[in-house]
Structures are given as C-alpha cells and as structure tokens.
PDB file of C-alpha atoms in Angstrom:
ATOM      1  CA  MET A  26     -58.181  55.977 -12.476  1.00 45.00           C
ATOM      2  CA  VAL A  27     -58.102  56.601  -8.646  1.00 43.00           C
ATOM      3  CA  VAL A  28     -56.778  54.144  -6.571  1.00 43.00           C
ATOM      4  CA  SER A  29     -58.312  53.414  -3.210  1.00 43.00           C
ATOM      5  CA  VAL A  30     -55.535  54.085  -0.433  1.00 41.00           C
ATOM      6  CA  THR A  31     -58.177  52.412   1.835  1.00 44.00           C
ATOM      7  CA  ALA A  32     -57.785  49.263  -0.040  1.00 42.00           C
ATOM      8  CA  GLU A  33     -54.345  49.168  -0.367  1.00 42.00           C
ATOM      9  CA  ARG A  34     -53.726  49.714   3.250  1.00 43.00           C
ATOM     10  CA  SER A  35     -56.343  46.908   4.189  1.00 46.00           C
ATOM     11  CA  ALA A  36     -54.121  44.435   2.655  1.00 47.00           C
ATOM     12  CA  SER A  37     -52.720  41.913   5.224  1.00 48.00           C
ATOM     13  CA  PRO A  38     -48.754  41.182   5.581  1.00 48.00           C
ATOM     14  CA  GLU A  39     -49.553  37.924   4.241  1.00 47.00           C
ATOM     15  CA  GLN A  40     -51.684  39.000   1.193  1.00 51.00           C
ATOM     16  CA  SER A  41     -48.658  41.801   0.373  1.00 50.00           C
ATOM     17  CA  ARG A  42     -45.811  38.810   0.725  1.00 51.00           C
ATOM     18  CA  PRO A  43     -44.987  37.445  -2.671  1.00 49.00           C
ATOM     19  CA  ARG A  44     -45.894  33.826  -2.605  1.00 51.00           C
ATOM     20  CA  ALA A  45     -43.000  31.092  -2.382  1.00 46.00           C
ATOM     21  CA  VAL A  46     -42.554  29.226  -5.660  1.00 43.00           C
ATOM     22  CA  SER A  47     -43.208  25.819  -5.553  1.00 44.00           C
ATOM     23  CA  PRO A  48     -40.327  23.666  -6.357  1.00 54.00           C
ATOM     24  CA  GLY A  49     -42.556  21.519  -8.615  1.00 60.00           C
ATOM     25  CA  ARG A  50     -40.544  18.948 -11.025  1.00 69.00           C
ATOM     26  CA  PRO A  51     -36.708  19.391 -11.443  1.00 72.00           C
ATOM     27  CA  PRO A  52     -35.832  20.801 -15.130  1.00 81.00           C
ATOM     28  CA  ALA A  53     -35.753  18.380 -17.658  1.00 79.00           C
ATOM     29  CA  SER A  54     -31.835  18.989 -17.796  1.00 76.00           C
ATOM     30  CA  THR A  55     -31.317  17.908 -14.119  1.00 84.00           C
ATOM     31  CA  VAL A  56     -33.307  14.633 -14.801  1.00 83.00           C
ATOM     32  CA  ALA A  57     -31.023  13.767 -17.714  1.00 85.00           C
ATOM     33  CA  ALA A  58     -28.069  14.694 -15.960  1.00 89.00           C
ATOM     34  CA  ARG A  59     -29.313  12.210 -12.976  1.00 91.00           C
ATOM     35  CA  TRP A  60     -29.899   9.397 -15.476  1.00 91.00           C
ATOM     36  CA  ARG A  61     -26.421   9.816 -17.292  1.00 91.00           C
ATOM     37  CA  HIS A  62     -25.051   9.353 -13.783  1.00 93.00           C
ATOM     38  CA  ILE A  63     -26.763   6.445 -13.196  1.00 95.00           C
ATOM     39  CA  ILE A  64     -26.165   4.912 -16.446  1.00 93.00           C
ATOM     40  CA  ALA A  65     -22.561   5.621 -16.120  1.00 90.00           C
ATOM     41  CA  VAL A  66     -22.488   3.719 -12.723  1.00 94.00           C
ATOM     42  CA  ALA A  67     -24.139   0.926 -14.051  1.00 93.00           C
ATOM     43  CA  SER A  68     -21.831   0.493 -16.927  1.00 89.00           C
ATOM     44  CA  ALA A  69     -18.905   0.611 -14.356  1.00 90.00           C
ATOM     45  CA  GLU A  70     -20.713  -2.034 -12.288  1.00 92.00           C
ATOM     46  CA  PHE A  71     -21.197  -4.392 -15.359  1.00 90.00           C
ATOM     47  CA  VAL A  72     -17.561  -4.085 -16.452  1.00 86.00           C
ATOM     48  CA  THR A  73     -15.891  -4.460 -13.230  1.00 89.00           C
ATOM     49  CA  HIS A  74     -18.392  -7.455 -11.896  1.00 89.00           C
ATOM     50  CA  GLY A  75     -19.568  -8.756 -14.984  1.00 87.00           C
ATOM     51  CA  TYR A  76     -23.180  -9.204 -15.712  1.00 87.00           C
ATOM     52  CA  ALA A  77     -23.907 -11.989 -13.367  1.00 89.00           C
ATOM     53  CA  GLU A  78     -22.327 -10.666 -10.450  1.00 92.00           C
ATOM     54  CA  ALA A  79     -23.649  -6.924 -10.998  1.00 92.00           C
ATOM     55  CA  ASN A  80     -26.046  -6.012  -8.489  1.00 93.00           C
ATOM     56  CA  ILE A  81     -28.779  -3.410  -8.542  1.00 94.00           C
ATOM     57  CA  ALA A  82     -28.710  -2.546  -4.848  1.00 95.00           C
ATOM     58  CA  ARG A  83     -25.024  -1.500  -5.417  1.00 96.00           C
ATOM     59  CA  ILE A  84     -25.717   0.493  -8.557  1.00 95.00           C
ATOM     60  CA  ALA A  85     -28.297   2.147  -6.666  1.00 96.00           C
ATOM     61  CA  ARG A  86     -26.189   3.167  -3.823  1.00 95.00           C
ATOM     62  CA  ASP A  87     -22.991   4.342  -5.767  1.00 95.00           C
ATOM     63  CA  ALA A  88     -25.312   6.420  -7.845  1.00 94.00           C
ATOM     64  CA  GLY A  89     -27.009   7.881  -4.747  1.00 95.00           C
ATOM     65  CA  VAL A  90     -30.741   6.878  -5.612  1.00 95.00           C
ATOM     66  CA  SER A  91     -32.913   4.166  -4.579  1.00 95.00           C
ATOM     67  CA  LYS A  92     -33.433   0.782  -6.226  1.00 95.00           C
ATOM     68  CA  LYS A  93     -37.146   1.692  -6.637  1.00 95.00           C
ATOM     69  CA  THR A  94     -36.177   4.735  -8.806  1.00 95.00           C
ATOM     70  CA  ILE A  95     -33.679   2.641 -11.168  1.00 95.00           C
ATOM     71  CA  TYR A  96     -36.379  -0.435 -11.534  1.00 95.00           C
ATOM     72  CA  ALA A  97     -39.095   2.483 -12.338  1.00 95.00           C
ATOM     73  CA  ARG A  98     -37.474   2.940 -15.891  1.00 94.00           C
ATOM     74  CA  TYR A  99     -35.572  -0.334 -16.150  1.00 94.00           C
ATOM     75  CA  PRO A 100     -37.550  -3.148 -14.500  1.00 94.00           C
ATOM     76  CA  SER A 101     -34.731  -5.730 -15.100  1.00 91.00           C
ATOM     77  CA  LYS A 102     -31.125  -5.990 -15.032  1.00 91.00           C
ATOM     78  CA  ASP A 103     -31.230  -6.911 -18.785  1.00 90.00           C
ATOM     79  CA  GLU A 104     -33.194  -3.684 -19.577  1.00 92.00           C
ATOM     80  CA  LEU A 105     -30.129  -1.910 -17.633  1.00 93.00           C
ATOM     81  CA  LEU A 106     -27.373  -3.606 -19.345  1.00 90.00           C
ATOM     82  CA  LEU A 107     -29.129  -2.454 -22.735  1.00 89.00           C
ATOM     83  CA  ALA A 108     -29.533   1.149 -21.631  1.00 91.00           C
ATOM     84  CA  ALA A 109     -25.960   1.128 -20.597  1.00 88.00           C
ATOM     85  CA  ALA A 110     -24.560  -0.264 -24.024  1.00 85.00           C
ATOM     86  CA  SER A 111     -27.105   1.994 -25.874  1.00 86.00           C
ATOM     87  CA  ASP A 112     -25.916   5.035 -24.242  1.00 86.00           C
ATOM     88  CA  LEU A 113     -22.317   4.032 -24.893  1.00 81.00           C
ATOM     89  CA  ALA A 114     -22.752   3.572 -28.513  1.00 79.00           C
ATOM     90  CA  ALA A 115     -24.952   7.223 -28.608  1.00 83.00           C
ATOM     91  CA  ARG A 116     -22.244   8.964 -26.770  1.00 82.00           C
ATOM     92  CA  SER A 117     -19.480   7.723 -29.074  1.00 80.00           C
ATOM     93  CA  HIS A 118     -21.387   8.670 -32.145  1.00 81.00           C
ATOM     94  CA  GLU A 119     -21.991  12.082 -30.927  1.00 85.00           C
ATOM     95  CA  ALA A 120     -18.105  12.489 -30.416  1.00 82.00           C
ATOM     96  CA  ILE A 121     -17.328  11.307 -33.853  1.00 82.00           C
ATOM     97  CA  VAL A 122     -19.808  13.691 -35.282  1.00 82.00           C
ATOM     98  CA  ALA A 123     -18.686  16.445 -33.201  1.00 82.00           C
ATOM     99  CA  ALA A 124     -14.708  15.912 -34.106  1.00 76.00           C
ATOM    100  CA  MET A 125     -15.690  15.682 -37.836  1.00 79.00           C
ATOM    101  CA  ALA A 126     -17.742  19.152 -37.826  1.00 79.00           C
ATOM    102  CA  THR A 127     -14.735  20.848 -36.348  1.00 75.00           C
ATOM    103  CA  SER A 128     -12.601  19.680 -39.311  1.00 70.00           C
ATOM    104  CA  GLY A 129     -13.387  22.164 -41.850  1.00 74.00           C
ATOM    105  CA  GLY A 130     -14.118  19.210 -44.125  1.00 78.00           C
ATOM    106  CA  ASP A 131     -10.405  18.400 -45.568  1.00 89.00           C
ATOM    107  CA  PRO A 132     -10.360  14.665 -46.080  1.00 93.00           C
ATOM    108  CA  GLU A 133      -6.838  14.309 -44.416  1.00 94.00           C
ATOM    109  CA  ARG A 134      -8.355  15.851 -41.206  1.00 92.00           C
ATOM    110  CA  VAL A 135     -11.718  14.332 -41.398  1.00 92.00           C
ATOM    111  CA  LEU A 136     -10.252  10.804 -41.741  1.00 94.00           C
ATOM    112  CA  THR A 137      -7.697  11.319 -38.906  1.00 94.00           C
ATOM    113  CA  LEU A 138     -10.088  12.830 -36.491  1.00 91.00           C
ATOM    114  CA  PHE A 139     -12.648   9.936 -37.366  1.00 92.00           C
ATOM    115  CA  GLY A 140     -10.129   7.286 -37.202  1.00 93.00           C
ATOM    116  CA  THR A 141      -8.336   8.617 -33.675  1.00 93.00           C
ATOM    117  CA  GLN A 142     -11.730   9.251 -32.103  1.00 89.00           C
ATOM    118  CA  ILE A 143     -12.933   5.469 -32.525  1.00 89.00           C
ATOM    119  CA  ALA A 144      -9.556   4.038 -32.008  1.00 92.00           C
ATOM    120  CA  ARG A 145      -9.457   5.946 -28.590  1.00 91.00           C
ATOM    121  CA  GLY A 146     -13.227   4.596 -27.602  1.00 86.00           C
ATOM    122  CA  TRP A 147     -12.373   1.018 -28.845  1.00 86.00           C
ATOM    123  CA  THR A 148      -9.563   0.729 -26.596  1.00 90.00           C
ATOM    124  CA  SER A 149     -10.661   2.669 -23.749  1.00 88.00           C
ATOM    125  CA  PRO A 150     -11.280   0.265 -20.617  1.00 86.00           C
ATOM    126  CA  GLY A 151     -14.950   0.889 -20.409  1.00 81.00           C
ATOM    127  CA  GLU A 152     -15.692   0.498 -23.945  1.00 83.00           C
ATOM    128  CA  VAL A 153     -13.644  -2.811 -24.246  1.00 87.00           C
ATOM    129  CA  GLY A 154     -15.242  -4.253 -20.877  1.00 85.00           C
ATOM    130  CA  LEU A 155     -18.652  -3.274 -22.280  1.00 81.00           C
ATOM    131  CA  TYR A 156     -17.734  -4.838 -25.766  1.00 82.00           C
ATOM    132  CA  ARG A 157     -16.756  -7.955 -23.858  1.00 85.00           C
ATOM    133  CA  LEU A 158     -19.946  -8.059 -22.296  1.00 84.00           C
ATOM    134  CA  VAL A 159     -22.046  -7.774 -25.374  1.00 82.00           C
ATOM    135  CA  VAL A 160     -19.996 -10.724 -27.068  1.00 83.00           C
ATOM    136  CA  ALA A 161     -20.275 -12.720 -23.817  1.00 84.00           C
ATOM    137  CA  GLU A 162     -24.303 -12.277 -23.511  1.00 84.00           C
ATOM    138  CA  ALA A 163     -25.189 -11.848 -27.073  1.00 83.00           C
ATOM    139  CA  ILE A 164     -26.556 -15.539 -27.432  1.00 86.00           C
ATOM    140  CA  ARG A 165     -28.445 -15.241 -24.201  1.00 84.00           C
ATOM    141  CA  PHE A 166     -29.555 -11.700 -24.894  1.00 84.00           C
ATOM    142  CA  PRO A 167     -29.606 -10.604 -28.800  1.00 86.00           C
ATOM    143  CA  GLN A 168     -30.523  -7.191 -28.190  1.00 86.00           C
ATOM    144  CA  LEU A 169     -27.126  -6.712 -27.027  1.00 83.00           C
ATOM    145  CA  ALA A 170     -26.027  -7.750 -30.527  1.00 83.00           C
ATOM    146  CA  ALA A 171     -28.241  -5.414 -32.344  1.00 87.00           C
ATOM    147  CA  VAL A 172     -26.942  -2.393 -30.460  1.00 83.00           C
ATOM    148  CA  TYR A 173     -23.445  -3.582 -31.502  1.00 81.00           C
ATOM    149  CA  ARG A 174     -24.673  -3.805 -34.969  1.00 85.00           C
ATOM    150  CA  ASP A 175     -26.319  -0.539 -34.915  1.00 86.00           C
ATOM    151  CA  VAL A 176     -23.292   1.303 -33.677  1.00 82.00           C
ATOM    152  CA  MET A 177     -20.988  -0.220 -36.265  1.00 84.00           C
ATOM    153  CA  GLU A 178     -23.734   0.825 -39.277  1.00 89.00           C
ATOM    154  CA  ARG A 179     -23.807   4.405 -37.565  1.00 88.00           C
ATOM    155  CA  PHE A 180     -20.299   4.573 -37.653  1.00 88.00           C
ATOM    156  CA  GLY A 181     -19.894   3.265 -41.051  1.00 91.00           C
ATOM    157  CA  ALA A 182     -23.087   5.480 -42.551  1.00 93.00           C
ATOM    158  CA  THR A 183     -21.480   8.549 -41.141  1.00 91.00           C
ATOM    159  CA  LEU A 184     -18.237   7.879 -42.835  1.00 93.00           C
ATOM    160  CA  ALA A 185     -19.841   6.831 -46.203  1.00 95.00           C
ATOM    161  CA  SER A 186     -22.051  10.026 -46.205  1.00 94.00           C
ATOM    162  CA  TYR A 187     -18.864  12.185 -45.989  1.00 93.00           C
ATOM    163  CA  LEU A 188     -16.903  10.286 -48.455  1.00 95.00           C
ATOM    164  CA  ARG A 189     -19.847  10.479 -50.787  1.00 95.00           C
ATOM    165  CA  GLU A 190     -19.958  14.432 -50.451  1.00 93.00           C
ATOM    166  CA  GLN A 191     -16.148  14.333 -51.191  1.00 93.00           C
ATOM    167  CA  CYS A 192     -16.887  12.464 -54.595  1.00 94.00           C
ATOM    168  CA  ALA A 193     -19.490  14.831 -55.329  1.00 94.00           C
ATOM    169  CA  LEU A 194     -16.934  17.808 -54.804  1.00 92.00           C
ATOM    170  CA  GLY A 195     -14.211  15.940 -56.764  1.00 92.00           C
ATOM    171  CA  SER A 196     -11.823  15.271 -53.701  1.00 92.00           C
ATOM    172  CA  LEU A 197     -11.952  11.577 -54.058  1.00 94.00           C
ATOM    173  CA  SER A 198     -13.023   8.856 -56.549  1.00 94.00           C
ATOM    174  CA  ILE A 199     -14.982   6.017 -54.774  1.00 95.00           C
ATOM    175  CA  SER A 200     -17.315   3.708 -56.345  1.00 95.00           C
ATOM    176  CA  ASP A 201     -18.674   1.978 -53.030  1.00 96.00           C
ATOM    177  CA  PRO A 202     -18.614   4.541 -50.246  1.00 96.00           C
ATOM    178  CA  GLU A 203     -20.055   2.065 -47.868  1.00 95.00           C
ATOM    179  CA  ALA A 204     -17.251  -0.611 -48.770  1.00 96.00           C
ATOM    180  CA  ALA A 205     -14.458   2.139 -48.444  1.00 96.00           C
ATOM    181  CA  ALA A 206     -15.823   3.312 -45.024  1.00 95.00           C
ATOM    182  CA  ARG A 207     -15.402  -0.542 -43.759  1.00 93.00           C
ATOM    183  CA  GLN A 208     -11.849  -0.569 -45.492  1.00 95.00           C
ATOM    184  CA  PHE A 209     -10.816   2.613 -43.445  1.00 95.00           C
ATOM    185  CA  GLY A 210     -12.196   1.418 -40.420  1.00 92.00           C
ATOM    186  CA  MET A 211     -10.154  -2.055 -40.433  1.00 92.00           C
ATOM    187  CA  LEU A 212      -7.138   0.175 -41.457  1.00 94.00           C
ATOM    188  CA  ALA A 213      -7.214   2.923 -38.762  1.00 94.00           C
ATOM    189  CA  TYR A 214      -8.883   0.790 -35.698  1.00 90.00           C
ATOM    190  CA  GLY A 215      -9.426  -3.021 -36.345  1.00 89.00           C
ATOM    191  CA  GLY A 216      -5.979  -4.029 -35.051  1.00 92.00           C
ATOM    192  CA  LEU A 217      -6.026  -1.746 -32.383  1.00 94.00           C
ATOM    193  CA  ARG A 218      -9.346  -2.947 -30.919  1.00 90.00           C
ATOM    194  CA  GLU A 219      -8.193  -6.640 -31.175  1.00 91.00           C
ATOM    195  CA  LYS A 220      -5.032  -5.611 -29.249  1.00 93.00           C
ATOM    196  CA  ALA A 221      -6.980  -4.018 -26.350  1.00 92.00           C
ATOM    197  CA  LEU A 222      -9.575  -7.028 -26.380  1.00 89.00           C
ATOM    198  CA  LEU A 223      -6.756  -9.230 -25.733  1.00 91.00           C
ATOM    199  CA  GLY A 224      -5.641  -7.431 -22.777  1.00 90.00           C
ATOM    200  CA  GLU A 225      -2.674  -5.364 -24.342  1.00 93.00           C
ATOM    201  CA  THR A 226      -1.730  -1.696 -23.569  1.00 92.00           C
ATOM    202  CA  VAL A 227      -2.672   0.447 -26.429  1.00 94.00           C
ATOM    203  CA  THR A 228      -0.896   3.959 -26.218  1.00 95.00           C
ATOM    204  CA  GLU A 229      -1.864   7.310 -27.825  1.00 96.00           C
ATOM    205  CA  ASP A 230       1.468   7.262 -29.981  1.00 97.00           C
ATOM    206  CA  GLU A 231       0.526   4.084 -31.386  1.00 97.00           C
ATOM    207  CA  ILE A 232      -2.961   5.213 -32.046  1.00 96.00           C
ATOM    208  CA  ALA A 233      -1.638   8.254 -33.967  1.00 97.00           C
ATOM    209  CA  ALA A 234       0.867   6.179 -35.744  1.00 97.00           C
ATOM    210  CA  VAL A 235      -1.693   3.987 -37.006  1.00 97.00           C
ATOM    211  CA  VAL A 236      -4.503   6.279 -37.836  1.00 97.00           C
ATOM    212  CA  GLN A 237      -1.918   8.245 -39.749  1.00 97.00           C
ATOM    213  CA  ARG A 238      -0.750   5.101 -41.916  1.00 97.00           C
ATOM    214  CA  ALA A 239      -4.508   4.354 -42.580  1.00 97.00           C
ATOM    215  CA  VAL A 240      -5.300   8.074 -43.671  1.00 97.00           C
ATOM    216  CA  GLN A 241      -2.281   7.764 -45.977  1.00 96.00           C
ATOM    217  CA  VAL A 242      -3.178   4.168 -47.434  1.00 96.00           C
ATOM    218  CA  PHE A 243      -6.639   5.253 -47.912  1.00 96.00           C
ATOM    219  CA  LEU A 244      -5.965   8.436 -49.577  1.00 95.00           C
ATOM    220  CA  VAL A 245      -3.387   7.019 -52.023  1.00 94.00           C
ATOM    221  CA  GLY A 246      -6.286   4.649 -52.772  1.00 91.00           C
ATOM    222  CA  TYR A 247      -9.095   6.678 -53.117  1.00 94.00           C
ATOM    223  CA  VAL A 248      -7.684  10.129 -54.085  1.00 88.00           C
ATOM    224  CA  ARG A 249      -8.914  11.758 -57.676  1.00 72.00           C
ATOM    225  CA  ARG A 250      -6.302  10.290 -59.855  1.00 61.00           C
ATOM    226  CA  THR A 251      -6.032  13.824 -61.687  1.00 55.00           C
ATOM    227  CA  ASP A 252      -4.622  15.122 -57.991  1.00 45.00           C
ATOM    228  CA  VAL A 253      -1.921  12.283 -57.701  1.00 43.00           C
ATOM    229  CA  ARG A 254       1.748  13.604 -58.260  1.00 44.00           C
TER     230      ARG A 254
END
C-alpha cells in the first residue's frame, strides 16, 4: 500500500497535534471519597453541636463544598443525619468482617478480634456521640432507631453465622447461635458501652481485659464437651 507523502505534508500543525482530553466527570472513586469526607464532617458536626444546633452551611464550609452540593443529595438535615448514622454502621460492620477474616478461623482469636473491634467502636467519642443522638432523636425520627437495630442485627448475624460454622466443624456446641451471639456481646462490650455513654473513660487495657474474660467465659460454656479437660 502506497502512502501519500503529499497528504501527510498537507496536514496542519493543529491536525497533527494530539487532542486535549476533556476532563469530563471525575472517577467514581474520587466522588465516593469526597462524599465520605462530607459525611465524616457532618458526623462531627452532629456530635459536637447536637441535631438542633447542627448547621448545614458550616458542614459545607468545613467540607469544602457548597450547600447546594449537599442539598442535591440530602434535601434535609434529617436525611444527612440518617446518612451519617448509616455510614457509621456500614464502616463498623466492614471493620468487623475484615478483622474476622484475618483470624484464621480459630474461635478464641475470632471472638477476641470481634469483641475488641466492637468494644473500641462503641467506646470511641464519635460513635458514642452518634449513639446518643440516635437515642435522643429516635422518637421524632424513627428511621434512626431502625439504623441502630439494623447494625445490631448485622453484628449479631455475622457472629451467629461464624458460630454456626464452628458447630458444624465440631469446635463448639451451641443449640441457639443467635442467642449465644447476643450473650457474647453483653459479656464483651455491654458494660463498656454503658460506661462510655455515661461519660467515663474506657482504656485500651480495660477493653483487652474485659474481652479476654468474655472469651474465656464464653468458650467454657460452649466449647465441645469432648475438648474440655
């Protein structure tokens, strides 16, 4: 095939120069990161100022966006608070699943990681503050109560599923995994959460000690009897 040299030479510098790429829409990951930042700022605003005094204009300013951007996705303060609570619940659950996935399946290690992760979350200032908001606004805003129930059910279902697997493997003997999951929760972090809600300080050493005792008590009660010495 013969290529026309004349045709090549006739091309203008503008034609031979590569076209600039239009910026277009930002990548989905960039958009998601921006909204995670906005929700984090909103959560801090609600925790610091409470629902009544939380200010969308201040949230927009601190997040580096316009009020219009926030209102385009969340038309009201109620919906923004609900999004903040839902985001917290989702991130807490993801952290639990990730921690359990690194445990290798050993019951003592899994239960320790599970209990420690939730205890840390329940006693962190951010989660304690949002939980107080959920309690305070639940009657007026029942969707918030639904978020709390959902996250507790997800935590319980995750642990119950693991316990059921261990029963099938013969490591544990539990007739009601759902009830056992609730029992472990009360042993591992129920008291710590109450202490944090009352404004008392909960240390890492305290969390470690409480979770360790909870795991020991739980396994003594539910380990397969043939393994008990």
